[in-house]
Coordinates of C-alpha atoms in Angstrom, one line a residue:
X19 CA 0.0 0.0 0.0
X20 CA 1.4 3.2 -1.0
X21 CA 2.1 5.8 2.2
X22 CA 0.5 9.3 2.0
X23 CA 3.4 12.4 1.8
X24 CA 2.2 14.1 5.0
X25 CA 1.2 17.9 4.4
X26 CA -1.0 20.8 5.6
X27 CA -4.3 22.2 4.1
X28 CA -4.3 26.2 3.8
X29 CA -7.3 27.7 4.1
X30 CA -8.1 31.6 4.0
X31 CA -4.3 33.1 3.1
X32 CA -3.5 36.5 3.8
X33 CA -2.6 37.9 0.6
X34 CA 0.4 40.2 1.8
X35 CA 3.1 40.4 4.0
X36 CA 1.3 41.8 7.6
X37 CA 4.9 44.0 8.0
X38 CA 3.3 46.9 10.8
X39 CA 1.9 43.2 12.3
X40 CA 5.4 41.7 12.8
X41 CA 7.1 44.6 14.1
X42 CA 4.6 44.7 16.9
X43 CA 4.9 41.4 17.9
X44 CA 8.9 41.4 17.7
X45 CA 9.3 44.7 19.4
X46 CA 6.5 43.5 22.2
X47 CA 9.3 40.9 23.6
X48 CA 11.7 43.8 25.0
X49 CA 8.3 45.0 26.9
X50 CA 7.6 42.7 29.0
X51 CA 10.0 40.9 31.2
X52 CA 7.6 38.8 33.2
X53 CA 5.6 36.2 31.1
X54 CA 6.1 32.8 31.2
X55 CA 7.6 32.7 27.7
X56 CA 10.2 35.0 28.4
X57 CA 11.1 33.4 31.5
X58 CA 11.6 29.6 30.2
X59 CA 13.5 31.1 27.4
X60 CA 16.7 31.8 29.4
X61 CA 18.4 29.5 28.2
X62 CA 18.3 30.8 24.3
X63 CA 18.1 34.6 25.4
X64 CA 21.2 35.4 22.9
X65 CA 20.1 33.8 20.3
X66 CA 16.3 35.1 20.4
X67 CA 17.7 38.4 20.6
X68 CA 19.4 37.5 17.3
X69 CA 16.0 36.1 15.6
X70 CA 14.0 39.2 16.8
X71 CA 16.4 41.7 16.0
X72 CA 17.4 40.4 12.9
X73 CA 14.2 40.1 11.7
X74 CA 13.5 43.6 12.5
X75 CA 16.5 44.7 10.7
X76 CA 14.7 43.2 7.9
X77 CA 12.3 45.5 8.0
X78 CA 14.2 48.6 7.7
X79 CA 14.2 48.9 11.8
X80 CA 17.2 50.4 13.6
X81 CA 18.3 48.0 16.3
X82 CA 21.1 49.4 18.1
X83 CA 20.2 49.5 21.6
X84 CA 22.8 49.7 24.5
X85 CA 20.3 47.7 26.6
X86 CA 21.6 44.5 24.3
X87 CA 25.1 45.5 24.0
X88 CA 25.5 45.5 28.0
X89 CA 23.6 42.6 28.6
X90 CA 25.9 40.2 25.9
X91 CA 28.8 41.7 27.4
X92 CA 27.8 40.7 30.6
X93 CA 27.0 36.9 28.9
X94 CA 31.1 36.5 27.9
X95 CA 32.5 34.0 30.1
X96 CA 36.2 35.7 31.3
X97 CA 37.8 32.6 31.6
X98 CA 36.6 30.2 28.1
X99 CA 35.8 33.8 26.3
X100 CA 32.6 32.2 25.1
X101 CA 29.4 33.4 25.1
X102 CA 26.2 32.2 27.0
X103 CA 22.8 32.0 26.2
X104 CA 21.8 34.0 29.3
X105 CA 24.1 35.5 32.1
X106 CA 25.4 33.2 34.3
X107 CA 24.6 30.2 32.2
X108 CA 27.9 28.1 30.1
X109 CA 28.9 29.5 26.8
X110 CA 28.1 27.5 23.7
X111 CA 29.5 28.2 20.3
X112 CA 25.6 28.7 18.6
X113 CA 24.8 31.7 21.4
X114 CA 28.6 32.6 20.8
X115 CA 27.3 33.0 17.0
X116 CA 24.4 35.0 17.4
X117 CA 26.1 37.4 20.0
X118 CA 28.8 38.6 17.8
X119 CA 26.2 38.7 14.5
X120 CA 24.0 41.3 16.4
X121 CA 27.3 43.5 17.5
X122 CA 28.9 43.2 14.3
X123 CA 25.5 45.0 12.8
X124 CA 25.4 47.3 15.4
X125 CA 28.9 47.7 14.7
X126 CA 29.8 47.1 18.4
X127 CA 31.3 44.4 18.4
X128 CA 34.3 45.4 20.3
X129 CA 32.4 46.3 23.2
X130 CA 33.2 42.4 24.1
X131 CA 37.0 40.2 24.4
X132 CA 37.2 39.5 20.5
X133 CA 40.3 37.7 21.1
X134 CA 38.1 35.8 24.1
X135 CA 36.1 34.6 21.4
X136 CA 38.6 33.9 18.8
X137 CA 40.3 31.7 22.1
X138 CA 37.2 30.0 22.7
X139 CA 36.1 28.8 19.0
X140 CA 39.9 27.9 18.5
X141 CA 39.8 25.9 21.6
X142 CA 36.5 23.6 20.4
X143 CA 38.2 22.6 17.6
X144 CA 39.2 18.7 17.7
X145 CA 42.1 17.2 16.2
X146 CA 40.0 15.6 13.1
X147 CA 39.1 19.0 11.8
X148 CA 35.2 18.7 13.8
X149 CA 34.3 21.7 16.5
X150 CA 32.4 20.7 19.8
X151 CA 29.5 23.1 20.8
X152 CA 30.8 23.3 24.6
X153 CA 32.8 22.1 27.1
X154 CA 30.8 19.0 27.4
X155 CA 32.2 17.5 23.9
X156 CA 29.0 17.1 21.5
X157 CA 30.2 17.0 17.6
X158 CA 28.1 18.4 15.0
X159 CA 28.4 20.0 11.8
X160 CA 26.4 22.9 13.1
X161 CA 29.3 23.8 15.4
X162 CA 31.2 23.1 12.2
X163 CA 29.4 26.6 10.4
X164 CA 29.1 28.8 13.7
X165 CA 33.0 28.4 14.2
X166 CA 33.9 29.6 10.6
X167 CA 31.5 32.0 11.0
X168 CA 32.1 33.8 13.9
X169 CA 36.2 34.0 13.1
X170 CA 34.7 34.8 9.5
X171 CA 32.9 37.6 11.1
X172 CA 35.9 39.2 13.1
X173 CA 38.6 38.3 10.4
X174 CA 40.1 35.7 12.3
X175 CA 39.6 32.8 9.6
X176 CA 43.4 31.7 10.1
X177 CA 42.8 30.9 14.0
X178 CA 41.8 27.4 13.0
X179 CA 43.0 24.4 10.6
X180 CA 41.1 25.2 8.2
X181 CA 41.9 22.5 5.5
X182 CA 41.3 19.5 8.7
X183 CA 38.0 21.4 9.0
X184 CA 36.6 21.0 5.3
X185 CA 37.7 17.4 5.4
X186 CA 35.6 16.7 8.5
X187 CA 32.6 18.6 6.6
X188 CA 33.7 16.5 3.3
X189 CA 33.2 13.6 5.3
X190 CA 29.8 14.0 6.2
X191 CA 28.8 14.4 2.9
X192 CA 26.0 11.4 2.0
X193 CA 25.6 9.9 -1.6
X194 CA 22.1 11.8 -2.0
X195 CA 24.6 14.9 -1.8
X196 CA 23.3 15.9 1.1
X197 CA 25.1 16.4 4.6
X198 CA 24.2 15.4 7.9
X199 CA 25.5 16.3 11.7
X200 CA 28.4 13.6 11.6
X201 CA 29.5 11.2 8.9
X202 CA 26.7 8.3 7.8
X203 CA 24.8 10.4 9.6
X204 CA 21.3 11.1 7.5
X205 CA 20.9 14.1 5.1
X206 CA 18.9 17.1 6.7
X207 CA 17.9 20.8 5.2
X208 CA 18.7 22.6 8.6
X209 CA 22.3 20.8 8.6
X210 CA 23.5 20.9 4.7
X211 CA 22.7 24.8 5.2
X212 CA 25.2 24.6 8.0
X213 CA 27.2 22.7 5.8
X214 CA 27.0 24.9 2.8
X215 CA 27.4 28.0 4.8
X216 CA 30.6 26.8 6.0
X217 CA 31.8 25.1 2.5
X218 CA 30.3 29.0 1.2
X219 CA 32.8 30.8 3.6
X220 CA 36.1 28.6 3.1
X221 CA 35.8 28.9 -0.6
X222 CA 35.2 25.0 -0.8
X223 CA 32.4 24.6 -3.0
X224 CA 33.6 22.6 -5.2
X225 CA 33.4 19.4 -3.3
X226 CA 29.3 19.6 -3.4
X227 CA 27.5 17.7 -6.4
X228 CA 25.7 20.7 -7.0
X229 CA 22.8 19.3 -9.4
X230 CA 22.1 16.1 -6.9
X231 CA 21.8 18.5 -4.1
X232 CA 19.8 20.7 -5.3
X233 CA 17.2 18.3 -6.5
X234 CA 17.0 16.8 -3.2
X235 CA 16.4 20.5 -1.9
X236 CA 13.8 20.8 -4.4
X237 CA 11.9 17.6 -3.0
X238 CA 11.5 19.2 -0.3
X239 CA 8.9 21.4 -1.4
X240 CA 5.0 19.6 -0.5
X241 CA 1.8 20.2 -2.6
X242 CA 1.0 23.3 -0.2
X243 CA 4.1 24.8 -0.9
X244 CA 5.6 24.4 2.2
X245 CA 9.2 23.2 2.3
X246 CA 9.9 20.4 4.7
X247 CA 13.6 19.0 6.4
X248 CA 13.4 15.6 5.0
X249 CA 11.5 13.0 3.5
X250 CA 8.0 12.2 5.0
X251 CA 7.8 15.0 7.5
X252 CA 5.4 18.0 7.6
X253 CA 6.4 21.5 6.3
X254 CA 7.8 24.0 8.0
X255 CA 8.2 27.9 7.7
X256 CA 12.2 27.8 8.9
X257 CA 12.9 25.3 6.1
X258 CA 12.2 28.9 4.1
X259 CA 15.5 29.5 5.2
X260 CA 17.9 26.5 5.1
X261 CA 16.6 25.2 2.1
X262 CA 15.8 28.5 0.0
X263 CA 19.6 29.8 1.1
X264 CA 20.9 26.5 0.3
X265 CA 19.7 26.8 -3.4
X266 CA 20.9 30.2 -3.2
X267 CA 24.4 29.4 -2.5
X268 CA 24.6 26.4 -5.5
X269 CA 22.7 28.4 -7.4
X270 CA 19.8 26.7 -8.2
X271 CA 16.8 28.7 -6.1
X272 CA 15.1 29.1 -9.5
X273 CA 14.4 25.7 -9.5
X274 CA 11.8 25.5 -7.0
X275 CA 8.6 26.9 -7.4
X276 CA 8.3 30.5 -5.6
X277 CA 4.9 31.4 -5.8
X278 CA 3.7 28.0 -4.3
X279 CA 6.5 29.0 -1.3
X280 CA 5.4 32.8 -0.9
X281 CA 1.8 31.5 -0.7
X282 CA 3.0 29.0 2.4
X283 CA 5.0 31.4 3.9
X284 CA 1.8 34.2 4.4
X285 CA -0.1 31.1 5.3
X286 CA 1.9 31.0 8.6
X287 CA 1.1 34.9 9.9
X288 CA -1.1 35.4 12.8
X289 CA -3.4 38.1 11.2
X290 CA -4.1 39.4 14.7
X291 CA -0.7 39.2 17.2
X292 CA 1.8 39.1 13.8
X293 CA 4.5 36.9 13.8
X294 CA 4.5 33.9 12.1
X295 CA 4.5 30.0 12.6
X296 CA 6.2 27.1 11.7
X297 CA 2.9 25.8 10.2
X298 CA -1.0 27.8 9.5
X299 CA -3.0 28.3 12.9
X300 CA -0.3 27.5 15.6
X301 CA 1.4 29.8 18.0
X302 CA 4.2 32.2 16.3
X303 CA 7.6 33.1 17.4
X304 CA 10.9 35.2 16.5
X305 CA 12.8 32.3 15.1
X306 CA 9.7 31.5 12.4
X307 CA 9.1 35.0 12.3
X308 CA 12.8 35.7 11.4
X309 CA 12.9 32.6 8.9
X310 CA 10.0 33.6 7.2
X311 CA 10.8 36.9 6.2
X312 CA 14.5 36.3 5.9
X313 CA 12.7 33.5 2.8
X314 CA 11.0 36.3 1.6
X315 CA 13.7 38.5 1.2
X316 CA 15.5 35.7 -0.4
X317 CA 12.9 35.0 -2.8
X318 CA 13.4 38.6 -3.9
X319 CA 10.3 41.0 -1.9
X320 CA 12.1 44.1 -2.3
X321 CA 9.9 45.3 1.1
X322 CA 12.0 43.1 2.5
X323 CA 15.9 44.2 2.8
X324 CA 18.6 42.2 1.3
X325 CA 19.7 39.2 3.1
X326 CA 23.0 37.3 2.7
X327 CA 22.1 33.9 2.3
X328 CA 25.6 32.1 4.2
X329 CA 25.2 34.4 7.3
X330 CA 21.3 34.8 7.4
X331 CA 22.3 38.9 8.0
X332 CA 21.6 42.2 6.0
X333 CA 23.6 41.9 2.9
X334 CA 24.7 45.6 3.5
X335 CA 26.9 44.2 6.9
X336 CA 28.5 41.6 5.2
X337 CA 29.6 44.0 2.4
X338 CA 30.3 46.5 5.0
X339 CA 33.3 43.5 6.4
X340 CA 34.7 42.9 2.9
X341 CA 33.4 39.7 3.0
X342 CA 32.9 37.4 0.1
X343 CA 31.0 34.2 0.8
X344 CA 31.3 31.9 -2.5
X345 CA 28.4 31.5 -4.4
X346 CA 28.1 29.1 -7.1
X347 CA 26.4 29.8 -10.4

């Protein structure tokens, strides 16, 4: 008996972006302190600060605030020079990430220990090339990308072994020509992203099979429109992002269909808080929110500001650096 793809019905899509919606709900999280949300959310405070405020960017908004600058200074651990997800809390390469993305486009980012940080990435890197996220020794391509990143963010590329590193990432590619978190581990949108992203900003490229990969990106994309992480599994708005960038980087976003995606993505705002959702009709947050329009942009709404698709940021920072991500053609 043959299985049924699993997918969502949309039903009564808004048909534009609700912009003066999402900058509500996004600027609403700095206003109140004492919800539940915001209080089991310690944990990722850094990195929600970098979904919120990076979507807001987005949207033309000026996010500089001294509030933020203090309160990641105070999140840099003196001893490891990593950065936390909340004060008090142990650094961890992702949060270390998203800390130094918002300060390098508020250009503030020496208002922390740069060389802390440079310290702390160099010090997770293991000797066959992989990166642990913390102290506590997990290996994962994702750590791969936010430790190439970050030094690629405050010049520092030549802190690490960088040739050790693409042949751990090599490693982990799969014959689909997809990557996963570890070799023979299975293909996933969320981690070939990482994985591109990392082979973007090394200028390593060319060890991807660029027309295999991008088909299996393209099979991600469900009746509804909706882009899911792998095979058999519902869609989800953040997939707008790793697999949308992903076809960016080799190239190839022209081969999926973009109305059918635009039509998905506006299927996920809450027409009456903003925000969007990973899926139609449930509860919306800043990292959906952020993927969503950060899709958008990518897919070329010119509401929406340019995003560079290796560092999920506003084009006009990364330019700002000098920086030069590959990009295939």
């Amino acid at each position: 008996m043959a299985t049924l793809i699993k997918d969502v019905k949309l039903e009564n899509v808004p048909t534009e972006v609700l912009f003066d919606k999402h900058k509500e709900f996004l600027q609403s999280y700095e206003k109140d302190e004492n919800n539940y949300e915001y209080g089991m959310t310690d944990y990722l405070r850094i990195s929600g600060m970098y979904w919120g405020l990076t979507a807001l960017e987005l949207m033309s908004i000026n996010t500089k605030n001294q509030k933020v600058i203090d309160f990641i200074v105070k999140c840099q651990d003196p001893e490891s020079g990593g950065i936390s997800g909340c004060i008090d809390h142990d650094p961890h390469m992702l949060h270390t990430l998203s800390a130094v993305q918002i300060l390098v486009t508020m250009d503030e980012v020496n208002a922390i220990d740069v060389e802390g940080v440079v310290k702390y990435v160099v010090s997770n890197q293991q000797e066959d090339g992989s990166f642990t996220g913390d102290k506590w020794g997990e290996v994962d391509t994702r750590f791969s990308f936010t430790a190439v990143a970050t030094l690629a963010l405050l010049n520092r590329l030549d802190a690490i072994d960088v040739k050790k590193a693409v042949e751990f990432v090599q490693s982990c590619m799969n014959f689909d020509g997809g990557f996963g978190s570890r070799p023979l581990s299975e293909s996933h949108a969320g981690l070939i992203y990482c994985c591109l992203g990392f082979l973007s900003i090394t200028n390593s490229l060319h060890i991807v099979e660029q027309d295999t990969l991008a088909w299996w990106l393209c099979e991600r994309q469900l009746s509804s429109g909706g882009l899911n992480g792998r095979p058999e599994k519902l869609p989800d708005v953040c997939y707008s992002w790793w697999v949308l960038s992903s076809l960016s980087i080799l190239g190839r976003i022209h081969w999926i269909n973009h109305s059918a995606i635009q039509n998905y993505i506006k299927a996920c705002q809450d027409v009456e808080t903003g925000g969007f959702s990973d899926r139609p009709g449930n509860v919306t947050d800043p990292y959906h929110t952020l993927f969503g329009l950060a899709g958008l942009g990518l897919l070329g709404d010119e509401r929406i500001i340019k995003v560079n698709p290796t560092f999920c940021m506003p084009q006009a920072v990364i330019d700002k650096l000098g920086l030069k991500p590959q990009i295939l053609s």
